[in-house]
Coordinates of C-alpha atoms (C1' of nucleotides) in Angstrom, one line a residue:
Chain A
X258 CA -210.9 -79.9 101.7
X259 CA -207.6 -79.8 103.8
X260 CA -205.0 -82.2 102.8
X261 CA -205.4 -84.5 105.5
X262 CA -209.1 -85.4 104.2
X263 CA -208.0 -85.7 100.8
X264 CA -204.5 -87.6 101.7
X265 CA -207.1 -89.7 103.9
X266 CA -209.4 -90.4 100.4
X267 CA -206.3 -91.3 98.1
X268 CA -204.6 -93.4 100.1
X269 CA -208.2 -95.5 101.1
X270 CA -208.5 -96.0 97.4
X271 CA -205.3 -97.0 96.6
X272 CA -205.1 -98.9 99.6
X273 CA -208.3 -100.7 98.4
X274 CA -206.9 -101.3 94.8
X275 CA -204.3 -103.0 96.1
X276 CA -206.0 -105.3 98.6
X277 CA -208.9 -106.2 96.5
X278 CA -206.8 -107.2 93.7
X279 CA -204.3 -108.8 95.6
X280 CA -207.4 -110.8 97.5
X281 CA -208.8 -111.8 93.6
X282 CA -205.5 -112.7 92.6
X283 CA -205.4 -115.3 95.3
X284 CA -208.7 -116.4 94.3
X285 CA -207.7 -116.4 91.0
X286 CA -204.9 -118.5 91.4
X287 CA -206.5 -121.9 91.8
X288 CA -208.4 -121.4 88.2
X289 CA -204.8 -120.1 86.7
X290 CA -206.0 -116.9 85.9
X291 CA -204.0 -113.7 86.9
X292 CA -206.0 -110.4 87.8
X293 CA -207.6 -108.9 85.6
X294 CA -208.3 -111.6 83.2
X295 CA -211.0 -112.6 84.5
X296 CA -212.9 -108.9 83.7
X297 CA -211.8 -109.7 80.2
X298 CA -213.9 -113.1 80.5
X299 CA -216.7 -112.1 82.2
X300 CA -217.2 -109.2 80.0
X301 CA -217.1 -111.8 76.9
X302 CA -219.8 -113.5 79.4
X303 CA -221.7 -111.0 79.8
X304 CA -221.7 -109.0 75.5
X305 CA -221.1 -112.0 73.8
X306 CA -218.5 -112.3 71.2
X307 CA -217.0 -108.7 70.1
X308 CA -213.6 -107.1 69.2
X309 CA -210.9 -106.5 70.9
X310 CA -211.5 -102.6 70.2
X311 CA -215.3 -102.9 72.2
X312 CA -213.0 -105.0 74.9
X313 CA -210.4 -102.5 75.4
X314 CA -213.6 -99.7 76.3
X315 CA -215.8 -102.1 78.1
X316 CA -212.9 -102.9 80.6
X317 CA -211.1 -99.6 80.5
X318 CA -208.0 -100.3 79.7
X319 CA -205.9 -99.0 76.4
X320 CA -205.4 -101.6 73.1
X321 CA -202.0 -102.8 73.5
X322 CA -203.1 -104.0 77.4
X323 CA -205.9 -106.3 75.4
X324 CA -203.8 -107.4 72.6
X325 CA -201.2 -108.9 75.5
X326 CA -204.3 -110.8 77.6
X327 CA -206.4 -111.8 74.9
X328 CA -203.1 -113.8 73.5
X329 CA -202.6 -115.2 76.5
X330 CA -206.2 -116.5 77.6
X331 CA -206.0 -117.6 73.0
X332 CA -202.8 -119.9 74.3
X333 CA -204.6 -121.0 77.8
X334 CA -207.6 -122.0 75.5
X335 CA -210.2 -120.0 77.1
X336 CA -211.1 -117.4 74.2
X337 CA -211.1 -117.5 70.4
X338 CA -209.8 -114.9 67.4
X339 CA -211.5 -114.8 64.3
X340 CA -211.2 -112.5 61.8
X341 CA -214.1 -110.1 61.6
X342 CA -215.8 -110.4 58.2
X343 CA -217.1 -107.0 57.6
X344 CA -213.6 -106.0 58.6
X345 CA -210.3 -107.3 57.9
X346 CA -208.1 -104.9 60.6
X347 CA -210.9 -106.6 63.4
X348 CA -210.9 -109.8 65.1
X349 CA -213.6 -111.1 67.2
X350 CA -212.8 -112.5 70.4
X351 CA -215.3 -115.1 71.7
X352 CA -215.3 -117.8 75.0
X353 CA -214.5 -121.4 74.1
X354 CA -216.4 -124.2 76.0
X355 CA -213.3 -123.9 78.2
X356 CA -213.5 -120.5 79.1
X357 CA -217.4 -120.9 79.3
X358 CA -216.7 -123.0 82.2
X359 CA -214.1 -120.9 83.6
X360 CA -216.6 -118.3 83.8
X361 CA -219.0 -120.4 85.8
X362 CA -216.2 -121.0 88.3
X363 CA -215.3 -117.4 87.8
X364 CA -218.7 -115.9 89.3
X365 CA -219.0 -118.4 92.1
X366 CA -215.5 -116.6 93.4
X367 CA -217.0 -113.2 92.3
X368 CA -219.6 -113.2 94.6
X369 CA -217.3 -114.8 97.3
X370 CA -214.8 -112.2 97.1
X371 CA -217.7 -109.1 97.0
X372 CA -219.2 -110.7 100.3
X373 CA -215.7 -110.3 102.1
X374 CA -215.7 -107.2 100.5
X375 CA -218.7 -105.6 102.3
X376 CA -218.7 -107.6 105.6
X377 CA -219.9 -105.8 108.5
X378 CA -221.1 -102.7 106.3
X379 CA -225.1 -101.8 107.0
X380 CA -227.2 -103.2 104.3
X381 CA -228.1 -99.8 103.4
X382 CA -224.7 -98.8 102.9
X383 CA -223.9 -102.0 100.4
X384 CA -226.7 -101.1 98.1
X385 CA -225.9 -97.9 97.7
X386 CA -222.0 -98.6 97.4
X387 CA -221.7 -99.7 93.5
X388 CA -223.2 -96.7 92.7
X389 CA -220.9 -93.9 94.8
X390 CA -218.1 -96.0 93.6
X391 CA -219.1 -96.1 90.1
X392 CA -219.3 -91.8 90.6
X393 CA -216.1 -91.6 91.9
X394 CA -214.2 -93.7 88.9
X395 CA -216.6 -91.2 86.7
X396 CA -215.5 -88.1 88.3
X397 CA -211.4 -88.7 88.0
X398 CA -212.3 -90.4 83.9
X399 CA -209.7 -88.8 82.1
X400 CA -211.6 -89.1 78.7
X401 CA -214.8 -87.2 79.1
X402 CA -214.6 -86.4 82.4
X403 CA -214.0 -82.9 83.9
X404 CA -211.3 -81.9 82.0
X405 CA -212.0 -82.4 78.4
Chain B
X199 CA -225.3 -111.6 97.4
X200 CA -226.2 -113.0 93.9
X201 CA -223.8 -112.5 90.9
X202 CA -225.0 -109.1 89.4
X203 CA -224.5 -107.5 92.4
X204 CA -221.3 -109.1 93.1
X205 CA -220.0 -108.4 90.2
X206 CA -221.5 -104.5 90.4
X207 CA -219.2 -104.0 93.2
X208 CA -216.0 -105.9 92.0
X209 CA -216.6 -104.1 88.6
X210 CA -216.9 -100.8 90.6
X211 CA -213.9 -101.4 92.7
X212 CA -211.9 -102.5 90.1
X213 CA -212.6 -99.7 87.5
X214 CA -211.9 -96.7 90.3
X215 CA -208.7 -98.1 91.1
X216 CA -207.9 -97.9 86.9
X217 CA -209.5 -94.5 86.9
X218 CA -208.0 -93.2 90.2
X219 CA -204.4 -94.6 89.3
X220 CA -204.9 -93.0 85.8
X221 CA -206.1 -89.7 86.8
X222 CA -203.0 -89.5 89.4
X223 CA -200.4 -90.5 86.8
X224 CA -201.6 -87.4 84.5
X225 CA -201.0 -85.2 87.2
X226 CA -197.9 -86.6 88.7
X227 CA -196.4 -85.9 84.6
X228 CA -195.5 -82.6 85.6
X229 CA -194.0 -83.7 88.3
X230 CA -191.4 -87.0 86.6
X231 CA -193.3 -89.4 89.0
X232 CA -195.3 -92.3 88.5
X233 CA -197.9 -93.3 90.4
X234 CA -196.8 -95.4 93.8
X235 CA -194.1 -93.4 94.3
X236 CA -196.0 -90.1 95.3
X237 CA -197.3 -92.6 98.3
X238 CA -193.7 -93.0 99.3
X239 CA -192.8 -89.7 99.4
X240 CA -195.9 -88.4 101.4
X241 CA -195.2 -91.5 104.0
X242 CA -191.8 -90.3 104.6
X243 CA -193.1 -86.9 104.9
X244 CA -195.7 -88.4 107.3
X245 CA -193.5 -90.7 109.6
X246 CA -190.1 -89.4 108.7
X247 CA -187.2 -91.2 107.7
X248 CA -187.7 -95.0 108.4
X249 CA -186.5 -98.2 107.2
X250 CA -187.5 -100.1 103.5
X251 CA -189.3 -102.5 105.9
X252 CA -191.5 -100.5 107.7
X253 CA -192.3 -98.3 104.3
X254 CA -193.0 -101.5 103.0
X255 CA -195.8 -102.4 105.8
X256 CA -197.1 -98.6 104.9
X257 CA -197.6 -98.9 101.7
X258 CA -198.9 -102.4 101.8
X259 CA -196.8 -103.4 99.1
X260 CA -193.9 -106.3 99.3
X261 CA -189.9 -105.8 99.5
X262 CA -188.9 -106.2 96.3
X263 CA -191.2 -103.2 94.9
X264 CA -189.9 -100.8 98.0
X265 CA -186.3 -102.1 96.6
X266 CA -187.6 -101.1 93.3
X267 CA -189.3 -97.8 93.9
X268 CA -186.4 -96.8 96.6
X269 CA -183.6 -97.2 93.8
X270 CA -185.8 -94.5 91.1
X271 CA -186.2 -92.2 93.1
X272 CA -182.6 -92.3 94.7
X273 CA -181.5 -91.9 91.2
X274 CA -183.9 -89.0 90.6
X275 CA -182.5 -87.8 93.5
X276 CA -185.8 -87.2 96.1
X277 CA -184.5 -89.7 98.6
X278 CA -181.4 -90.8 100.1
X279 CA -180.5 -93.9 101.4
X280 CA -177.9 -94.4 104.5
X281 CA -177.1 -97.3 106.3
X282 CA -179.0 -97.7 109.5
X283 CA -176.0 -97.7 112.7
X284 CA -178.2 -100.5 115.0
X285 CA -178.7 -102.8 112.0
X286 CA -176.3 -103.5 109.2
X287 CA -178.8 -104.9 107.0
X288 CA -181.2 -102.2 107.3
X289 CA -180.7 -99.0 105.6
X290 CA -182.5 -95.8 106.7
X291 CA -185.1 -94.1 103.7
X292 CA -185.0 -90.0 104.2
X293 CA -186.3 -87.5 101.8
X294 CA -183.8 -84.8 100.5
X295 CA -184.5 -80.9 100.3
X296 CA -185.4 -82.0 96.5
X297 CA -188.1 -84.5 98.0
X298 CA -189.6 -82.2 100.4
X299 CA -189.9 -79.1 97.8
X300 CA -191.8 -82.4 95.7
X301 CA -193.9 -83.0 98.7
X302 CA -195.1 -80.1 99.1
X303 CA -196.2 -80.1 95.0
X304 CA -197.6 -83.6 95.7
X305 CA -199.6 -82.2 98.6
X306 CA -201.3 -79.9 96.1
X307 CA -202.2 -82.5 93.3
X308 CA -203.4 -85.0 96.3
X309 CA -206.2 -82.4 97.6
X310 CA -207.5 -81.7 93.8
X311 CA -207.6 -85.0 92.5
X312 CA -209.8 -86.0 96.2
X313 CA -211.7 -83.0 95.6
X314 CA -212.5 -84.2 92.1
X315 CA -212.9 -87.2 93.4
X316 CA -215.7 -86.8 95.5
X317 CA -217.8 -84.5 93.0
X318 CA -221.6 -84.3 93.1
X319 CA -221.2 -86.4 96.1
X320 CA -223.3 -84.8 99.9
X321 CA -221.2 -84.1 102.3
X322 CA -222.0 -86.7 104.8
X323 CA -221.4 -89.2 102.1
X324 CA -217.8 -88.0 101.4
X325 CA -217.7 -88.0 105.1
X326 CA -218.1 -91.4 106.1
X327 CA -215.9 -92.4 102.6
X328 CA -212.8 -93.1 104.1
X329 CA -214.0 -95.0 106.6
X330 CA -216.3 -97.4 104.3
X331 CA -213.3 -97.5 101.8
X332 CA -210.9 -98.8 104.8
X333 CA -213.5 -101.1 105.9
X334 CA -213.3 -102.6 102.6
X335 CA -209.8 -102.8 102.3
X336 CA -209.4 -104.3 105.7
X337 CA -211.8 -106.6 104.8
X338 CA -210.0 -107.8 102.2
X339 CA -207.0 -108.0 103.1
X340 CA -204.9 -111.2 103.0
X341 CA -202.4 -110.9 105.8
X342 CA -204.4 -110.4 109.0
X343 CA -207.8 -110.6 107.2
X344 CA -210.3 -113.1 107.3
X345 CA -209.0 -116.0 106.2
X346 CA -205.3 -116.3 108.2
Chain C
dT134 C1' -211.3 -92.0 41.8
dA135 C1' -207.4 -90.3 44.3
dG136 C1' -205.8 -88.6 48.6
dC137 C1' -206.0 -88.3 53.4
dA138 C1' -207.8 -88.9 57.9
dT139 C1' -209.5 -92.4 61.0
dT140 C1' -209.7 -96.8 63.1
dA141 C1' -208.0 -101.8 64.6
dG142 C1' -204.4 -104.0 66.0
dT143 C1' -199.5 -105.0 67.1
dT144 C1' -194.7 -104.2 68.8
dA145 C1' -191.4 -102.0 71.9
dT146 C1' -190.5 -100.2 76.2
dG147 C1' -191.2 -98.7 81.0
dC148 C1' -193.3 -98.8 85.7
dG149 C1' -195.8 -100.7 89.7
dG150 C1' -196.5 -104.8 92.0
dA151 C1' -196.2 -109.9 92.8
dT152 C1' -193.7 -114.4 93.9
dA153 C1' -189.6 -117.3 94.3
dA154 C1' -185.0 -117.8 95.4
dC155 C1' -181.0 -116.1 97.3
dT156 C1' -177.4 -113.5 100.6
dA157 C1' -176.2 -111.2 104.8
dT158 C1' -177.2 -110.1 109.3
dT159 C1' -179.5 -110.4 113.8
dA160 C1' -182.0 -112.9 117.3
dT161 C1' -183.0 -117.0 119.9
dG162 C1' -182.9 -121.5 122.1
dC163 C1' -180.2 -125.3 123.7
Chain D
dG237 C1' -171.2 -120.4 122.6
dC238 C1' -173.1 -122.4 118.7
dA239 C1' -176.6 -124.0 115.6
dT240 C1' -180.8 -122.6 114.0
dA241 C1' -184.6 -119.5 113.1
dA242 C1' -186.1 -115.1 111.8
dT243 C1' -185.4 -110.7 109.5
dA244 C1' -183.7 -106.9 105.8
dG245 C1' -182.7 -106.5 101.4
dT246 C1' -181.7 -107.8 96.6
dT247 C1' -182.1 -110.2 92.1
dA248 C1' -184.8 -112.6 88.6
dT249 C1' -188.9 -113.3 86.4
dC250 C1' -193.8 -112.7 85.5
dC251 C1' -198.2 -110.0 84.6
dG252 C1' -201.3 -105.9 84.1
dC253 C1' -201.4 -101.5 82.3
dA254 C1' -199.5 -97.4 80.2
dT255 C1' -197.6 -94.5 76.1
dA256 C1' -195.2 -94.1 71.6
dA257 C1' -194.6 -95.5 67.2
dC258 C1' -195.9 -98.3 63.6
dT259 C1' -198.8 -101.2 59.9
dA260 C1' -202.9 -102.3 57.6
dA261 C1' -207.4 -101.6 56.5
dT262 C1' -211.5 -98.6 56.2
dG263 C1' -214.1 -94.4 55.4
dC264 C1' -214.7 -89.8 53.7
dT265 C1' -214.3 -86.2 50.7
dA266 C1' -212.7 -83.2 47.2

DNA sequence: TAGCATTAGTTATGCGGATAACTATTATGC
DNA sequence: GCATAATAGTTATCCGCATAACTAATGCTA
């Protein structure tokens, strides 16, 4: 692959990152929520309660990155921290009824934002897009991916 | 679209930009960068030296973070920053002999990390990737896009 | 059981990127 | 020609996400 394929690749995906997060963050907005919380919620939507250590894998980011949101959607009201009691270093994060409603609100943009996303792409090509994307953020995963 | 797929792509989207960004910053270490600024250097390398406001509109990103970005890698000494004669409240970006030696380094990461990219993937898919992926990212994007 | 490695979480710090508010300059319309 | 709008850039502040360094609790093993 010459560089100008490759420059063409990276820059279309960071181009995209951008974009699409600067689109949900818009969307976002209106609920209060900045980007990236709302993964965090929807991922307590989706599991059910758990700790912040199945969080931080679940939405692939590193600890200190969920210790910072999950304290601020604690202040906003939307999730709760219990003490785990199996295990006193863990704490279990879980939706209050606020958040519960958040979320509802939450997948009604989701599915308004992924319909921009895709519009004018062949139906074909939609299906099959979660899963290329989903072997391309496998392929550059820099725990258990190529390199290990 | 109902919400599982909706949320298959946002979740896809969202967890290759972590992953891409990620993967990049690991092999930009070597280098003293941090990812962003590699797309700075390779668009003055593109388009040659230009003003913050048009490297802004490149990179799709606002003023203040070209400001930001500009003033690191001033310091690290890869760029250089001289005022522009037509405009006195333009200055003109331009990469030093130190930035285009990194360039060219840059240039080298940028085609493995696409080739690792695109792993396992046919050919005509990784063909028609950078089109879909600018589709997508036209799609949603906020100035220009569907909404304004 | 004593010692040590592992794990959960936090704090501190740094960068990219955003918005809001501001200054300084250039362009435009009357 | 002058007042006003538009543009280039900076500063301040916020958030997500990262790494490094740390505490506290758990598990394992000799």
């Amino acid at each position: 692959m010459d560089f100008e394929q490759a420059d063409a690749l990276n820059q279309a995906i960071r181009l995209l990152s951008l974009r699409h997060r600067a689109r949900a963050a818009a969307l976002l907005v209106p609920l209060g929520l900045h980007p990236g919380q709302e993964a965090l919620l929807l991922e307590l939507a989706r599991t059910g309660p758990m700790i912040q250590a199945q969080l931080s894998e679940a939405l692939g980011c590193e600890p200190p990155s969920v210790t910072l949101m999950t304290r601020k959607l604690e202040a906003a009201g939307h999730i709760r921290r219990a003490p785990a009691p199996t295990d006193r270093r863990a704490s279990i994060v879980e939706l209050t009824d606020s958040g519960k409603t958040l979320v509802d609100q939450i997948k009604q943009l989701w599915r308004a934002l992924a319909q921009e996303t895709v519009a004018g792409l062949p139906a074909q090509t939609v299906a099959e897009l979660p899963g290329i994307l989903k072997t391309l953020a496998a392929n550059v995963d820099s725990r258990g991916g190529p390199v290990r």
